[in-house]
mmCIF file of C-alpha atoms in Angstrom:
data_model
loop_
_atom_site.group_PDB
_atom_site.id
_atom_site.type_symbol
_atom_site.label_atom_id
_atom_site.label_comp_id
_atom_site.label_asym_id
_atom_site.label_seq_id
_atom_site.Cartn_x
_atom_site.Cartn_y
_atom_site.Cartn_z
ATOM 1 C CA UNK A 177 0.000 0.000 0.000
ATOM 2 C CA UNK A 178 1.267 3.499 -0.801
ATOM 3 C CA UNK A 179 -0.955 5.535 1.533
ATOM 4 C CA UNK A 180 -2.170 5.248 5.097
ATOM 5 C CA UNK A 181 -5.763 3.979 5.258
ATOM 6 C CA UNK A 182 -8.461 4.865 7.779
ATOM 7 C CA UNK A 183 -11.677 2.826 7.955
ATOM 8 C CA UNK A 184 -14.389 1.783 10.389
ATOM 9 C CA UNK A 185 -14.187 -1.941 11.065
ATOM 10 C CA UNK A 186 -16.646 -4.114 13.057
ATOM 11 C CA UNK A 187 -15.037 -6.112 15.881
ATOM 12 C CA UNK A 188 -16.450 -9.131 14.056
ATOM 13 C CA UNK A 189 -13.940 -8.536 11.247
ATOM 14 C CA UNK A 190 -11.042 -8.863 13.693
ATOM 15 C CA UNK A 191 -11.953 -12.530 14.061
ATOM 16 C CA UNK A 192 -11.594 -13.251 10.357
ATOM 17 C CA UNK A 193 -8.651 -14.656 8.426
ATOM 18 C CA UNK A 194 -5.233 -13.068 9.019
ATOM 19 C CA UNK A 195 -6.281 -11.271 12.199
ATOM 20 C CA UNK A 196 -3.126 -12.171 14.065
ATOM 21 C CA UNK A 197 -1.715 -9.245 16.066
ATOM 22 C CA UNK A 198 1.951 -8.940 16.992
ATOM 23 C CA UNK A 199 2.710 -6.681 19.960
ATOM 24 C CA UNK A 200 6.226 -5.374 19.256
ATOM 25 C CA UNK A 201 9.112 -5.218 21.703
ATOM 26 C CA UNK A 202 8.943 -1.447 22.225
ATOM 27 C CA UNK A 203 5.488 -1.621 23.815
ATOM 28 C CA UNK A 204 4.736 -2.104 27.507
ATOM 29 C CA UNK A 205 2.580 -4.994 28.670
ATOM 30 C CA UNK A 206 -1.159 -4.934 29.285
ATOM 31 C CA UNK A 207 -1.852 -2.310 31.974
ATOM 32 C CA UNK A 208 -5.571 -1.502 31.948
ATOM 33 C CA UNK A 209 -7.043 -1.275 35.448
ATOM 34 C CA UNK A 210 -10.365 -2.466 36.826
ATOM 35 C CA UNK A 211 -11.834 0.985 36.124
ATOM 36 C CA UNK A 212 -10.819 0.914 32.445
ATOM 37 C CA UNK A 213 -12.307 -2.562 31.942
ATOM 38 C CA UNK A 214 -15.569 -1.716 33.724
ATOM 39 C CA UNK A 215 -15.938 1.491 31.700
ATOM 40 C CA UNK A 216 -15.656 -0.461 28.446
ATOM 41 C CA UNK A 217 -18.176 -3.096 29.596
ATOM 42 C CA UNK A 218 -20.606 -0.427 30.818
ATOM 43 C CA UNK A 219 -20.289 1.578 27.597
ATOM 44 C CA UNK A 220 -21.104 -1.450 25.423
ATOM 45 C CA UNK A 221 -24.028 -2.383 27.693
ATOM 46 C CA UNK A 222 -25.407 1.166 27.599
ATOM 47 C CA UNK A 223 -25.074 1.276 23.807
ATOM 48 C CA UNK A 224 -26.842 -2.078 23.495
ATOM 49 C CA UNK A 225 -29.811 -0.834 25.512
ATOM 50 C CA UNK A 226 -30.014 2.535 23.747
ATOM 51 C CA UNK A 227 -29.700 0.986 20.272
ATOM 52 C CA UNK A 228 -32.802 -1.187 20.701
ATOM 53 C CA UNK A 229 -34.930 1.756 19.558
ATOM 54 C CA UNK A 230 -32.514 2.831 16.804
ATOM 55 C CA UNK A 231 -31.895 1.768 13.207
ATOM 56 C CA UNK A 232 -29.401 -0.974 12.425
ATOM 57 C CA UNK A 233 -26.877 1.662 11.263
ATOM 58 C CA UNK A 234 -26.200 2.585 14.920
ATOM 59 C CA UNK A 235 -22.800 1.539 16.240
ATOM 60 C CA UNK A 236 -20.488 2.053 19.219
ATOM 61 C CA UNK A 237 -16.986 3.105 18.206
ATOM 62 C CA UNK A 238 -13.770 2.259 20.018
ATOM 63 C CA UNK A 239 -10.675 4.383 19.602
ATOM 64 C CA UNK A 240 -8.158 3.628 16.849
ATOM 65 C CA UNK A 241 -6.175 0.487 16.287
ATOM 66 C CA UNK A 242 -3.024 1.569 14.497
ATOM 67 C CA UNK A 243 -1.447 -1.281 12.550
ATOM 68 C CA UNK A 244 1.039 -2.052 9.842
ATOM 69 C CA UNK A 245 0.897 -5.211 7.763
ATOM 70 C CA UNK A 246 3.248 -8.175 8.120
ATOM 71 C CA UNK A 247 3.223 -11.532 6.334
ATOM 72 C CA UNK A 248 1.218 -13.399 8.983
ATOM 73 C CA UNK A 249 -1.050 -10.585 10.156
ATOM 74 C CA UNK A 250 -0.608 -7.155 11.704
ATOM 75 C CA UNK A 251 1.914 -5.350 13.879
ATOM 76 C CA UNK A 252 -0.136 -3.531 16.523
ATOM 77 C CA UNK A 253 1.452 -0.077 16.853
ATOM 78 C CA UNK A 254 -1.272 1.354 19.105
ATOM 79 C CA UNK A 255 -4.423 -0.052 20.700
ATOM 80 C CA UNK A 256 -2.940 -2.988 22.620
ATOM 81 C CA UNK A 257 -4.981 -2.260 25.766
ATOM 82 C CA UNK A 258 -8.307 -2.302 23.907
ATOM 83 C CA UNK A 259 -7.441 -5.332 21.776
ATOM 84 C CA UNK A 260 -6.313 -7.311 24.835
ATOM 85 C CA UNK A 261 -9.426 -6.385 26.838
ATOM 86 C CA UNK A 262 -11.713 -7.451 23.986
ATOM 87 C CA UNK A 263 -9.691 -10.660 23.758
ATOM 88 C CA UNK A 264 -10.253 -11.311 27.485
ATOM 89 C CA UNK A 265 -13.997 -10.675 27.105
ATOM 90 C CA UNK A 266 -14.097 -13.168 24.229
ATOM 91 C CA UNK A 267 -12.134 -15.612 26.378
ATOM 92 C CA UNK A 268 -14.685 -15.335 29.181
ATOM 93 C CA UNK A 269 -17.532 -15.815 26.653
ATOM 94 C CA UNK A 270 -15.663 -18.495 24.687
ATOM 95 C CA UNK A 271 -18.294 -21.235 25.086
ATOM 96 C CA UNK A 272 -20.920 -18.984 23.459
ATOM 97 C CA UNK A 273 -18.397 -17.832 20.864
ATOM 98 C CA UNK A 274 -17.825 -21.439 19.823
ATOM 99 C CA UNK A 275 -21.587 -22.029 19.500
ATOM 100 C CA UNK A 276 -21.598 -19.179 16.979
ATOM 101 C CA UNK A 277 -18.794 -20.928 15.067
ATOM 102 C CA UNK A 278 -16.311 -18.144 15.741
ATOM 103 C CA UNK A 279 -12.753 -18.058 17.099
ATOM 104 C CA UNK A 280 -10.798 -15.334 18.864
ATOM 105 C CA UNK A 281 -8.127 -13.438 16.979
ATOM 106 C CA UNK A 282 -4.607 -14.222 18.174
ATOM 107 C CA UNK A 283 -2.168 -12.076 20.144
ATOM 108 C CA UNK A 284 1.590 -12.551 20.007
ATOM 109 C CA UNK A 285 4.365 -10.770 21.888
ATOM 110 C CA UNK A 286 7.703 -10.183 20.226
ATOM 111 C CA UNK A 287 9.599 -10.740 23.495
ATOM 112 C CA UNK A 288 7.217 -11.702 26.345
ATOM 113 C CA UNK A 289 6.342 -15.218 25.210
ATOM 114 C CA UNK A 290 5.306 -16.329 28.717
ATOM 115 C CA UNK A 291 2.600 -13.665 28.714
ATOM 116 C CA UNK A 292 1.477 -14.799 25.269
ATOM 117 C CA UNK A 293 1.027 -18.383 26.519
ATOM 118 C CA UNK A 294 -0.629 -17.183 29.722
ATOM 119 C CA UNK A 295 -3.269 -15.274 27.748
ATOM 120 C CA UNK A 296 -4.293 -18.470 25.989
ATOM 121 C CA UNK A 297 -4.770 -20.420 29.232
ATOM 122 C CA UNK A 298 -5.342 -17.953 32.067
ATOM 123 C CA UNK A 299 -4.456 -19.404 35.471
ATOM 124 C CA UNK A 300 -5.663 -17.098 38.247
ATOM 125 C CA UNK A 301 -3.493 -18.940 40.797
ATOM 126 C CA UNK A 302 -0.417 -17.430 39.057
ATOM 127 C CA UNK A 303 -1.708 -13.864 39.358
ATOM 128 C CA UNK A 304 1.202 -12.639 41.471
ATOM 129 C CA UNK A 305 3.963 -14.374 39.528
ATOM 130 C CA UNK A 306 4.793 -11.246 37.515
ATOM 131 C CA UNK A 307 3.353 -7.849 36.620
ATOM 132 C CA UNK A 308 1.878 -8.961 33.262
ATOM 133 C CA UNK A 309 0.054 -11.908 34.831
ATOM 134 C CA UNK A 310 -1.279 -9.625 37.558
ATOM 135 C CA UNK A 311 -2.922 -7.149 35.179
ATOM 136 C CA UNK A 312 -4.285 -9.889 32.913
ATOM 137 C CA UNK A 313 -5.842 -11.675 35.910
ATOM 138 C CA UNK A 314 -7.201 -8.427 37.361
ATOM 139 C CA UNK A 315 -8.933 -7.622 34.065
ATOM 140 C CA UNK A 316 -10.281 -11.159 33.649
ATOM 141 C CA UNK A 317 -11.653 -11.214 37.212
ATOM 142 C CA UNK A 318 -13.274 -7.805 36.610
ATOM 143 C CA UNK A 319 -15.001 -9.187 33.500
ATOM 144 C CA UNK A 320 -16.095 -12.276 35.410
ATOM 145 C CA UNK A 321 -17.574 -10.257 38.296
ATOM 146 C CA UNK A 322 -19.255 -7.774 35.941
ATOM 147 C CA UNK A 323 -21.145 -10.492 34.078
ATOM 148 C CA UNK A 324 -22.150 -12.107 37.382
ATOM 149 C CA UNK A 325 -24.112 -8.939 38.171
ATOM 150 C CA UNK A 326 -26.066 -9.195 34.890
ATOM 151 C CA UNK A 327 -29.024 -11.377 34.010
ATOM 152 C CA UNK A 328 -27.965 -14.911 33.019
ATOM 153 C CA UNK A 329 -29.080 -14.448 29.398
ATOM 154 C CA UNK A 330 -27.274 -11.169 28.996
ATOM 155 C CA UNK A 331 -24.033 -12.842 27.903
ATOM 156 C CA UNK A 332 -25.679 -13.768 24.597
ATOM 157 C CA UNK A 333 -27.083 -10.279 24.024
ATOM 158 C CA UNK A 334 -23.761 -8.650 24.915
ATOM 159 C CA UNK A 335 -21.786 -10.921 22.582
ATOM 160 C CA UNK A 336 -24.224 -10.269 19.751
ATOM 161 C CA UNK A 337 -23.744 -6.519 20.137
ATOM 162 C CA UNK A 338 -19.971 -6.936 20.293
ATOM 163 C CA UNK A 339 -19.802 -9.177 17.205
ATOM 164 C CA UNK A 340 -22.668 -8.169 14.919
ATOM 165 C CA UNK A 341 -21.496 -7.530 11.361
ATOM 166 C CA UNK A 342 -22.632 -4.497 9.384
ATOM 167 C CA UNK A 343 -25.480 -6.434 7.779
ATOM 168 C CA UNK A 344 -26.967 -7.169 11.205
ATOM 169 C CA UNK A 345 -26.015 -3.718 12.470
ATOM 170 C CA UNK A 346 -26.135 -2.217 15.977
ATOM 171 C CA UNK A 347 -22.574 -3.326 16.537
ATOM 172 C CA UNK A 348 -19.210 -2.336 17.972
ATOM 173 C CA UNK A 349 -16.519 -0.994 15.661
ATOM 174 C CA UNK A 350 -12.939 0.190 15.846
ATOM 175 C CA UNK A 351 -11.232 2.917 13.869
ATOM 176 C CA UNK A 352 -8.824 0.825 11.810
ATOM 177 C CA UNK A 353 -5.758 2.878 10.876
ATOM 178 C CA UNK A 354 -3.411 1.041 8.561
ATOM 179 C CA UNK A 355 -0.007 2.691 8.320
ATOM 180 C CA UNK A 356 2.219 2.498 5.278
ATOM 181 C CA UNK A 357 4.811 -0.205 5.946
ATOM 182 C CA UNK A 358 7.637 2.141 4.910
ATOM 183 C CA UNK A 359 6.967 4.400 7.923
ATOM 184 C CA UNK A 360 8.918 3.729 11.150
ATOM 185 C CA UNK A 361 6.334 2.192 13.491
ATOM 186 C CA UNK A 362 8.271 3.280 16.605
ATOM 187 C CA UNK A 363 8.104 6.917 15.500
ATOM 188 C CA UNK A 364 4.339 6.525 15.033
ATOM 189 C CA UNK A 365 4.003 4.880 18.460
ATOM 190 C CA UNK A 366 5.938 7.683 20.191
ATOM 191 C CA UNK A 367 3.971 10.480 18.493
ATOM 192 C CA UNK A 368 0.638 8.823 19.268
ATOM 193 C CA UNK A 369 1.418 8.279 22.933
ATOM 194 C CA UNK A 370 3.261 11.440 23.987
ATOM 195 C CA UNK A 371 0.009 13.028 25.162
ATOM 196 C CA UNK A 372 -1.421 9.995 26.943
ATOM 197 C CA UNK A 373 -1.055 9.993 30.708
ATOM 198 C CA UNK A 374 -0.802 6.178 31.143
ATOM 199 C CA UNK A 375 2.467 6.015 29.198
ATOM 200 C CA UNK A 376 5.508 6.553 31.395
ATOM 201 C CA UNK A 377 8.859 8.186 30.694
ATOM 202 C CA UNK A 378 10.519 4.775 30.684
ATOM 203 C CA UNK A 379 8.171 3.398 28.013
ATOM 204 C CA UNK A 380 8.817 6.379 25.747
ATOM 205 C CA UNK A 381 12.584 6.123 26.340
ATOM 206 C CA UNK A 382 12.457 2.420 25.493
ATOM 207 C CA UNK A 383 10.970 3.371 22.121
ATOM 208 C CA UNK A 384 13.908 5.763 21.546
ATOM 209 C CA UNK A 385 16.411 2.959 22.136
ATOM 210 C CA UNK A 386 14.584 0.640 19.752
ATOM 211 C CA UNK A 387 14.311 2.955 16.755
ATOM 212 C CA UNK A 388 15.421 1.119 13.644
ATOM 213 C CA UNK A 389 17.671 3.983 12.525
ATOM 214 C CA UNK A 390 19.923 3.255 15.531
ATOM 215 C CA UNK A 391 21.152 0.060 13.895
ATOM 216 C CA UNK A 392 22.575 -1.325 10.688
ATOM 217 C CA UNK A 393 19.770 -2.452 8.396
ATOM 218 C CA UNK A 394 20.901 -6.078 8.587
ATOM 219 C CA UNK A 395 20.857 -6.049 12.413
ATOM 220 C CA UNK A 396 17.668 -4.103 13.214
ATOM 221 C CA UNK A 397 15.429 -6.954 14.383
ATOM 222 C CA UNK A 398 18.186 -8.793 16.258
ATOM 223 C CA UNK A 399 19.333 -5.655 18.113
ATOM 224 C CA UNK A 400 15.778 -4.540 18.940
ATOM 225 C CA UNK A 401 14.945 -7.929 20.463
ATOM 226 C CA UNK A 402 18.276 -7.978 22.331
ATOM 227 C CA UNK A 403 17.676 -4.555 23.921
ATOM 228 C CA UNK A 404 14.014 -5.280 24.685
ATOM 229 C CA UNK A 405 14.943 -8.570 26.349
ATOM 230 C CA UNK A 406 17.693 -6.946 28.437
ATOM 231 C CA UNK A 407 15.310 -4.106 29.345
ATOM 232 C CA UNK A 408 12.704 -6.596 30.616
ATOM 233 C CA UNK A 409 15.402 -8.450 32.586
ATOM 234 C CA UNK A 410 16.444 -5.204 34.320
ATOM 235 C CA UNK A 411 12.819 -4.383 35.149
ATOM 236 C CA UNK A 412 12.216 -7.889 36.523
ATOM 237 C CA UNK A 413 15.257 -7.551 38.805
ATOM 238 C CA UNK A 414 14.078 -4.155 40.037
ATOM 239 C CA UNK A 415 10.664 -5.651 40.813
ATOM 240 C CA UNK A 416 12.356 -7.674 43.584
ATOM 241 C CA UNK A 417 11.527 -5.637 46.706
ATOM 242 C CA UNK A 418 14.682 -6.843 48.439
ATOM 243 C CA UNK A 419 16.794 -5.309 45.684
ATOM 244 C CA UNK A 420 14.555 -2.249 45.216
ATOM 245 C CA UNK A 421 14.581 -1.168 48.875
ATOM 246 C CA UNK A 422 18.361 -1.462 48.897
ATOM 247 C CA UNK A 423 18.352 1.530 46.523
ATOM 248 C CA UNK A 424 15.428 3.619 47.821
ATOM 249 C CA UNK A 425 12.379 3.362 50.086
ATOM 250 C CA UNK A 426 9.396 4.534 48.018
ATOM 251 C CA UNK A 427 7.177 1.564 47.252
ATOM 252 C CA UNK A 428 4.833 3.002 44.624
ATOM 253 C CA UNK A 429 7.000 5.777 43.204
ATOM 254 C CA UNK A 430 7.295 4.182 39.756
ATOM 255 C CA UNK A 431 5.005 1.776 37.907
ATOM 256 C CA UNK A 432 8.072 0.739 35.900
ATOM 257 C CA UNK A 433 11.009 0.775 38.310
ATOM 258 C CA UNK A 434 13.642 1.126 35.606
ATOM 259 C CA UNK A 435 12.464 4.737 35.419
ATOM 260 C CA UNK A 436 14.252 5.401 38.727
ATOM 261 C CA UNK A 437 17.583 4.489 37.085
ATOM 262 C CA UNK A 438 16.765 6.485 33.957
ATOM 263 C CA UNK A 439 15.948 9.574 36.035
ATOM 264 C CA UNK A 440 19.232 9.298 37.950
ATOM 265 C CA UNK A 441 21.063 9.388 34.623
ATOM 266 C CA UNK A 442 18.910 12.280 33.360
ATOM 267 C CA UNK A 443 19.640 14.252 36.543
ATOM 268 C CA UNK A 444 23.356 13.609 36.067
ATOM 269 C CA UNK A 445 23.142 15.255 32.638
ATOM 270 C CA UNK A 446 22.535 18.599 34.374
ATOM 271 C CA UNK A 447 20.597 19.928 31.358
ATOM 272 C CA UNK A 448 18.968 23.120 32.659
ATOM 273 C CA UNK A 449 17.106 23.658 29.357
ATOM 274 C CA UNK A 450 14.665 20.854 30.272
ATOM 275 C CA UNK A 451 12.349 21.882 33.148
ATOM 276 C CA UNK A 452 12.314 19.310 35.942
ATOM 277 C CA UNK A 453 8.643 19.978 36.717
ATOM 278 C CA UNK A 454 7.622 18.664 33.287
ATOM 279 C CA UNK A 455 5.983 15.211 33.750
ATOM 280 C CA UNK A 456 8.029 13.985 30.778
ATOM 281 C CA UNK A 457 11.290 15.522 32.028
ATOM 282 C CA UNK A 458 13.245 12.242 31.941
ATOM 283 C CA UNK A 459 12.050 11.376 28.443
ATOM 284 C CA UNK A 460 12.800 14.887 27.161
ATOM 285 C CA UNK A 461 16.403 14.669 28.401
ATOM 286 C CA UNK A 462 16.907 11.355 26.593
ATOM 287 C CA UNK A 463 15.082 12.570 23.490
ATOM 288 C CA UNK A 464 17.403 15.576 23.314
ATOM 289 C CA UNK A 465 20.458 13.322 23.494
ATOM 290 C CA UNK A 466 19.113 10.999 20.806
ATOM 291 C CA UNK A 467 18.350 13.952 18.517
ATOM 292 C CA UNK A 468 22.066 14.795 18.603
#
């Protein structure tokens, strides 16, 4: 494709052939909270009830999924949180999904293969094994408890609304934004997420390190995976409270603890042109260095 393409796509179409999503190494893991998941469930329920008196052209629209094509499916540049939450809803409703003759789309992680396997067979007893498992389990339990408060038959009605095609109407859609494969996906990811509060300095800095222009063309993928793997190993070590409290005593200061190290280095730069009160101070210091 020569141009970027923007279309409205029913969630139902995500379940069709070639809907395999790869979550690249520069992205964080799934981090939606109970509130985010409940808001999505409530919004779809409210739309379903309101649409009963409307024409079949009515639809509920989720925010964009930004993708670029690969041989076996799509690289998910932005929208991981929404795609994963929908996946977890479909997992909870899988028995009904199978009665309809449908299958979930697939999610792959470029580096976190344990999380990929865990998504396919969620084991709530392993919730506290690592941070990815924790957020996946929290979201799944939120979905489970939400449906338990609804009428027993509502699962069918909810799934119909979620998966109706355009012919049936009254459905849920996403804004499908397909990016030209010649554009650097990490640049797109950084620009899209600079203004979003949930993204941290460390996640934006990670994207800087993984830019393809940092490496020889023949080594891009290998070097990106190497850095992403080492990055995750550092974060996992810092998640050990015994090690963490050896360095400092603030338990919840950073959602990603590697940010503490990154800020120490940014402070050591002594760059007075970047205001320390800026919430993206650490990222801005690194971004300035990379631009040079």
